[in-house]
Amino acid sequence: MSSDSESVQAEVDHFMKGLIRRNPGEPEFHQAVRDVVESLMPVVLDNERYRQEEILERMTEPDRVVIFRVTWEDDQGRFRANRASRVQFNNAIGPYKGGLRFHPSVTLSVLKFLGFEQVFKNSLTGLPMGGAKGGANFNPKGKSDHEVMRFCHSLMIELHRHIGEDTDVPAGDIGVGAREIGYMFGQYKRLENRVTGMLTGKGLAFGGSHVRTEATGYGCVYFARHMLGEQGESLEDKRVAISGSGNVALYAAQKLIEYGAKVVTLSDSSGFIHAPDGLTPEQWDFVREVKEKRRGRVSELADKFKEIEYHDGQRPWRVPCDIAMPCATQNEIEKEDAEALVKNGVRAVCEGANMPTNTEGVQVFQKAGILFAPGKAANAGGVAVSGLEQSQNSLRLSWSAEEVDEKLQGIMKRIHAQCVEHGRKGDRIDYVNGANVGGFIRVAEAMCAYGAV
Ligand code: NDP
Ligand code: 2IT
């Protein structure tokens, strides 16, 4: 290490010590901040104003956090209680925007890491959106539609006070899809007597946008195509290992199949399926039916198609592949998984999920010279189309699927270009630095313009 990089590292360590002291017991939040601060410290040390105005200290403190109890009644008539939160992280460049997650693993640390990353992601889209995240430790698995409805209605009785089309616009994330958004939108409408674009991911019948369902997965594949294109390569015939089989994974798989890539794995929290020759369009239709309509398990693919194997209780990262697309959850690629992927010849990793690779995993990929696209750039297509949904709602217009897809493609291309611009290091592109610096600038400039707020 040169003395320059040693002093930058000392500043990062000093900053992180303070952050950890101020936010004890929040490991995911610490992890997400460290990743960003390592990229930004040289930029901040080089800029008198950013240093003077404590830009990093301010950007790592959420504007506000609302925490509340959600009481609901199950089908047996018992009262149940969950904890829900909304972390409104930063609205320097637009109303707060970000998903809601329903999963038993939701903690304040998880929501703060997601809200923090959302600030940079939303800035990269070029649209006027601040960053937020919310959710509850509610487990929708095994609940009836009526139980989910009562939970969503109860949650909105509190949440409606804190959101609105010009203040904060939630959307879906893990465990929150079209069904949950419908219930929450209906309750907001009843409470406020207003029909507005204060949630995105709505049904097409009540203000939703074409291509929002597909947007995160499609966007991730568009990003991967640019990343490979930069190296003179294409997706055709590439073996892609995908984790997850939810919203992001399914539509990434669909677009990859369309582009002639081989989707060799999908997974859920029970295990993964391996299709050595790649999923066929018929198999993709089947898995979508299982997941979206019946809320079933990915193992059903192996029950139906004999050429597909199921591996219970395992992650897909030991399977030989050219590209890995983690699309399930945070920290699902650990050091040993990354080492196995590198050993088996992976050439690119494109994150559909938020922070799916842990810190050691990222180091393994970077050391091995693997192309690595972080989630805040690669999965920004979902929130980008949410932003387009907001625009359509404000205009009281609806754009065609072709129009929305074309805009999504343009946005992903520009996000990739920003990563290249800010991440170029000699003949390599550091997409982590590129995304962090590219996302930071607009937010930092806006915050400086406002003075001490
Ligand atoms: P879904 O709820 O639709 O699907 C989640 C998938 O991941 C399911 O297959 C689920 O399996 C699996 N999964 C979830 N938690 C775990 C876990 N702890 N261990 C193993 N598998 C798990 O969510 P999405 O597809 O919407 O979200 C996936 C990721 O993409 C998340 O990181 C999310 O933050 C991110 N993302 C989502 C966007 C969106 O628009 N929806 C936009 C940008 C990022 P099981 O069914 O067994 O739980
Ligand atoms: O992580 C994410 O970007 C999302 N879950 C989508 C957020 C949104 O507002 O569409």
PDB file of N, CA and C and ligand atoms in Angstrom, residues 97-99 118 121 133 169 171-173 200 212 354 379 382-383 386, ligand 2:
ATOM      1  N   LYS A  97     -38.196   7.076  -2.049  1.00  0.00           N
ATOM      2  CA  LYS A  97     -38.669   6.001  -2.929  1.00  0.00           C
ATOM      3  C   LYS A  97     -37.926   4.727  -2.589  1.00  0.00           C
ATOM      4  N   GLY A  98     -38.655   3.642  -2.464  1.00  0.00           N
ATOM      5  CA  GLY A  98     -38.015   2.352  -2.210  1.00  0.00           C
ATOM      6  C   GLY A  98     -39.054   1.355  -1.742  1.00  0.00           C
ATOM      7  N   GLY A  99     -38.678   0.098  -1.762  1.00  0.00           N
ATOM      8  CA  GLY A  99     -39.645  -0.976  -1.546  1.00  0.00           C
ATOM      9  C   GLY A  99     -40.013  -1.214  -0.092  1.00  0.00           C
ATOM     10  N   GLN A 118     -30.395   2.446  -1.504  1.00  0.00           N
ATOM     11  CA  GLN A 118     -31.414   2.978  -2.421  1.00  0.00           C
ATOM     12  C   GLN A 118     -31.118   4.431  -2.814  1.00  0.00           C
ATOM     13  N   LYS A 121     -28.635   4.153  -5.653  1.00  0.00           N
ATOM     14  CA  LYS A 121     -29.262   3.495  -6.796  1.00  0.00           C
ATOM     15  C   LYS A 121     -30.211   4.457  -7.516  1.00  0.00           C
ATOM     16  N   LYS A 133     -36.608   2.732   2.519  1.00  0.00           N
ATOM     17  CA  LYS A 133     -36.979   1.309   2.518  1.00  0.00           C
ATOM     18  C   LYS A 133     -37.855   1.053   3.730  1.00  0.00           C
ATOM     19  N   VAL A 169     -42.869   7.223  -1.649  1.00  0.00           N
ATOM     20  CA  VAL A 169     -43.616   6.328  -2.540  1.00  0.00           C
ATOM     21  C   VAL A 169     -43.072   4.900  -2.423  1.00  0.00           C
ATOM     22  N   ALA A 171     -42.996   0.610  -2.645  1.00  0.00           N
ATOM     23  CA  ALA A 171     -43.239  -0.363  -3.736  1.00  0.00           C
ATOM     24  C   ALA A 171     -42.991  -1.747  -3.151  1.00  0.00           C
ATOM     25  N   GLY A 172     -42.790  -2.735  -4.010  1.00  0.00           N
ATOM     26  CA  GLY A 172     -42.567  -4.104  -3.537  1.00  0.00           C
ATOM     27  C   GLY A 172     -41.103  -4.416  -3.288  1.00  0.00           C
ATOM     28  N   ASP A 173     -40.877  -5.537  -2.668  1.00  0.00           N
ATOM     29  CA  ASP A 173     -39.545  -6.120  -2.464  1.00  0.00           C
ATOM     30  C   ASP A 173     -39.815  -7.574  -2.057  1.00  0.00           C
ATOM     31  N   THR A 200     -45.972   2.230  -6.022  1.00  0.00           N
ATOM     32  CA  THR A 200     -45.747   1.735  -7.388  1.00  0.00           C
ATOM     33  C   THR A 200     -45.725   0.204  -7.374  1.00  0.00           C
ATOM     34  N   ARG A 212     -43.379  -3.014 -15.211  1.00  0.00           N
ATOM     35  CA  ARG A 212     -42.832  -2.892 -13.852  1.00  0.00           C
ATOM     36  C   ARG A 212     -42.523  -4.282 -13.279  1.00  0.00           C
ATOM     37  N   ASN A 354     -30.099  -7.138  -3.613  1.00  0.00           N
ATOM     38  CA  ASN A 354     -29.363  -6.079  -2.939  1.00  0.00           C
ATOM     39  C   ASN A 354     -28.313  -6.690  -2.017  1.00  0.00           C
ATOM     40  N   ASN A 379     -29.385  -3.701 -10.429  1.00  0.00           N
ATOM     41  CA  ASN A 379     -30.820  -3.970 -10.215  1.00  0.00           C
ATOM     42  C   ASN A 379     -31.670  -2.704 -10.179  1.00  0.00           C
ATOM     43  N   GLY A 382     -35.722  -1.871 -11.674  1.00  0.00           N
ATOM     44  CA  GLY A 382     -37.029  -1.955 -11.008  1.00  0.00           C
ATOM     45  C   GLY A 382     -37.481  -0.594 -10.525  1.00  0.00           C
ATOM     46  N   VAL A 383     -36.612   0.060  -9.771  1.00  0.00           N
ATOM     47  CA  VAL A 383     -37.010   1.371  -9.247  1.00  0.00           C
ATOM     48  C   VAL A 383     -37.092   2.392 -10.387  1.00  0.00           C
ATOM     49  N   SER A 386     -40.422   2.061 -11.632  1.00  0.00           N
ATOM     50  CA  SER A 386     -41.298   2.666 -10.625  1.00  0.00           C
ATOM     51  C   SER A 386     -41.349   4.182 -10.819  1.00  0.00           C
TER      52      SER A 386
HETATM   53  O1  2IT B   2     -34.638  -2.584  -4.070  1.00  0.00           O
HETATM   54  C1  2IT B   2     -35.343  -1.979  -4.893  1.00  0.00           C
HETATM   55  O2  2IT B   2     -34.864  -1.167  -5.699  1.00  0.00           O
HETATM   56  C2  2IT B   2     -36.779  -2.276  -4.921  1.00  0.00           C
HETATM   57  N1  2IT B   2     -37.239  -3.131  -4.173  1.00  0.00           N
HETATM   58  C3  2IT B   2     -37.694  -1.510  -5.830  1.00  0.00           C
HETATM   59  C4  2IT B   2     -38.074  -0.198  -5.221  1.00  0.00           C
HETATM   60  C5  2IT B   2     -39.128   0.582  -5.968  1.00  0.00           C
HETATM   61  O3  2IT B   2     -39.481   1.632  -5.426  1.00  0.00           O
HETATM   62  O4  2IT B   2     -39.584   0.184  -7.033  1.00  0.00           O
END
